[in-house]
């Protein structure tokens, strides 16, 4: 029938149009088929077959605390240390981080242990200052659609790790990355960190298939934050294995010298011993730096 | 049994403790039993038995557009006009608003029609400047946990309308308000605007019972944004009626002279005629400025 | 451009097609513009401007318990009594209801107080038997897509109250009703009872705008179960007001002589005094049997 | 302080109590520390280090269709064939399956190819009859809390594959399994199949960490249905890898000789060639029948 013919014609034109739109985004794999690959402190990010681990405490509490974790991170052969200086907390009366003092501690430890540091920035006005101290700017989940912050992060020459919002769709996540890249900064890492669902057995629900979808739709590196997605120490290792198996370019995990006294996230950080076991099991799993992530969707 | 006794003792102490915690929040009704009531341009906000309507276009597009809506708003006897100058949009390529130019238009129209204006601010650095132009600062859903913005809004002497985050819990919403009030600004309006759920028949799911919960837990005025919670023109009136019936202190609704050509949210704004019908039906419903909201939970 | 022309042509044909599909459903208002109205024990269900209350205990526990509630229900001038004989419970070790014995109690009480009774049936094999005891068959939320049960309920000559599934979309809900109606039984009441979301301040999230949507899409009566949607005694009255204001044809609420010792749902049932106050406030609200529900979407 | 002491005492007693409760469930690993292991047609299910694949069409359409898939399944060295005879469909006008005729086809093909067959049963009254035709009874997601069906499945001597409900919590899922086991049938497979969330890039959201949680909480085998959790052909392989890496005991995937003409789920089934590639990649991944699943939570 006539209607059917129109339908088919239109379908084709619609797909064409949608393709155009996706191709138009700077982050789109349609626009740039090859992976975005860059270097942070000698660690290659985003290259097929190479995975990166980022470890460190939830919050910077003191020089000693950060240094102790840095030592362990270094010993495991890793090169990226995380630590929060500005902490976005649900309540105004919870520990809000050490601020610039925290950034200074991170810088000092990073220099001493030859590590790159990643830390969250929460105010557009702090971005300029932060680049003197840190190697990767983290944009947290609560700020994924803080577009002013995204624009500021897009205007500096520093890699950005962008976390998925608490209940952001994958399309919103990709568009948030586009805000950064469209300002000229194309070194963006996408980080899945779990989404908010009805299920409360875990802090969030790790949306594991977002990893291959993001790899297909964009050319950016994709990481999995196993700490915030699960919120449970006992699930960090299984979640990391799943992340590596499904093609993630890296894993982020929280480590604290003494989680029981941590000023935030005490229930979900690994202590140094647990971290060493965690890395050992990862290395023994056959999943680390061995998988070929070029073809998540060959079928 | 012994365990049972401990249980009962502990239950009592737990409840005591939880009560203490809630009482501790400045926004808590335990701390201030009477409603927070304040005045905006002669309109009383938050008084039991009085409801307020806020109407206006999604985005400020031109002086003529805003003035046309202002005229209709005025004619309906309303006193609060809304309009977006800074528009947080999912894509960086969508219309981002007229910025400060938009604020100037709002100010001009407000002066001419003797209306108060409400507009969203998205950058902490713009708060100071904005207070010269507008009467109520709106913090949007995407920025509900942009704590730097909340702190900035808490530091000025201007009422704030705080929208609930896309998937914020009621407790997170209350804590976000506490960020503002704890900085010294206690004129905060809480605005339910729907939450993100699996159901896609509406743009969001209007969490109508959040209204009586927020009225119980806090002493702040609670509004319902019927436009963003439903995303459907045909549901604005029923949603507004439900909001008034359940005890909301006010309703926010988007109105545009010609929604079909609106630069944003075209599918969900009322045109002037529809707005007039909407207000007429509200006035005829027996729900407007007649219900006693003092006792949402007398049972 | 050519593409644009095709787009417009196709849009029109698509809408036509979608219309056709919806019109095809027996429950669709496109197919039958006027409300489905029927009578249960002298109570008219579904007529514009008339609302019905269904009250009763969560579970039938004894003749005395049911009789005491029936007396109160009767005294309030209501005609429909609910009570669960077969209780679908999360754990196999929780009270599963009195079964057929419970149906007999309901029948006895109904006869004595001249009330109609509504009770949930959970096994297709029990439907035939149940029609001897009860006046309305309830299909519970967990069984909304138990299609064998729907088919069985569609094959008898008895009104059916169909609850929305825990996380059913509105379209799935409508299709579930279609299963019943397509078997020849067109006396179906749709009952919104809250959906499962991330928010845990309430047991479920009452999707209040589903009421006008269901009224638009179908010609069936739409009720709101305020007990299961909120799970909180203090929200029953506000939720019922919102339900009536938005156009519901009826409200269902749980009442128990002594909720503290109830075998199920003790935290959310009203006692007799509370029920009397609840009904008094409803009657004084101006929302009961006065609103005109013909035009939920006149705009 | 006194309150603190009570708190500590109570905490201990609470944990004790919770432990008791979980230990009390027959499916609990606290009650039976070792895995439940059983044999289906020579295939061992649930043994640490062994994984099982179940493949087959969504719906049984004809003898030829099933036989063609069976041949491919056999060739890949697999032993379990799936196929739906009773199809629970959203609309009553969609293909409802061949019913008993479908079971007969499955039985015939199973005999000819020496495979075990798994098929969904939807009516308690059909369970008895079904055991003559099939080797594993599937309880579908929509029936996870159809307790009458669970009880019936618990009363026969046949393994049961129980799918997680559309929006079931992990605790509800475990309790549903307990319904079966408490009736005497302890050969139950738990099958994660994705949960309903706001994200629509996938049909459901695969809750991958439910696998290690279910392995910890129960002693039952845990499978992942990659077809229904993703609803996308391009995600089947990545999801299967993640499932194996995180410790699943098996993977279920839909295969159809010609998905484009399938009577249901056409967008998400593999054709025979794709299935062969899928299995080849799985076998080459190093994840199949090699991982040690005994210690998902050694940290």
PDB file of C-alpha atoms in Angstrom, chain B residues 7 27 33 36 44-45 61 66 70 133 146 156 165 200 208 229 259:
ATOM      1  CA  UNK B   7      15.365  -4.204  70.958  1.00  0.00           C
ATOM      2  CA  UNK B  27      14.689  23.590  57.553  1.00  0.00           C
ATOM      3  CA  UNK B  33       6.784  24.256  63.807  1.00  0.00           C
ATOM      4  CA  UNK B  36       7.997  29.911  56.753  1.00  0.00           C
ATOM      5  CA  UNK B  44       2.374  36.009  50.288  1.00  0.00           C
ATOM      6  CA  UNK B  45       4.174  32.683  49.899  1.00  0.00           C
ATOM      7  CA  UNK B  61      13.336  34.817  23.597  1.00  0.00           C
ATOM      8  CA  UNK B  66       7.872  38.052  27.494  1.00  0.00           C
ATOM      9  CA  UNK B  70       3.308  39.204  31.289  1.00  0.00           C
ATOM     10  CA  UNK B 133      17.631  41.861  37.834  1.00  0.00           C
ATOM     11  CA  UNK B 146      25.577  21.697  42.629  1.00  0.00           C
ATOM     12  CA  UNK B 156      22.450  36.592  49.044  1.00  0.00           C
ATOM     13  CA  UNK B 165      16.747  16.818  41.228  1.00  0.00           C
ATOM     14  CA  UNK B 200       7.655   7.093  29.590  1.00  0.00           C
ATOM     15  CA  UNK B 208       2.556  13.943  44.261  1.00  0.00           C
ATOM     16  CA  UNK B 229       6.645  16.801  35.826  1.00  0.00           C
ATOM     17  CA  UNK B 259       4.438  27.297  21.747  1.00  0.00           C
TER      18      UNK B 259
END
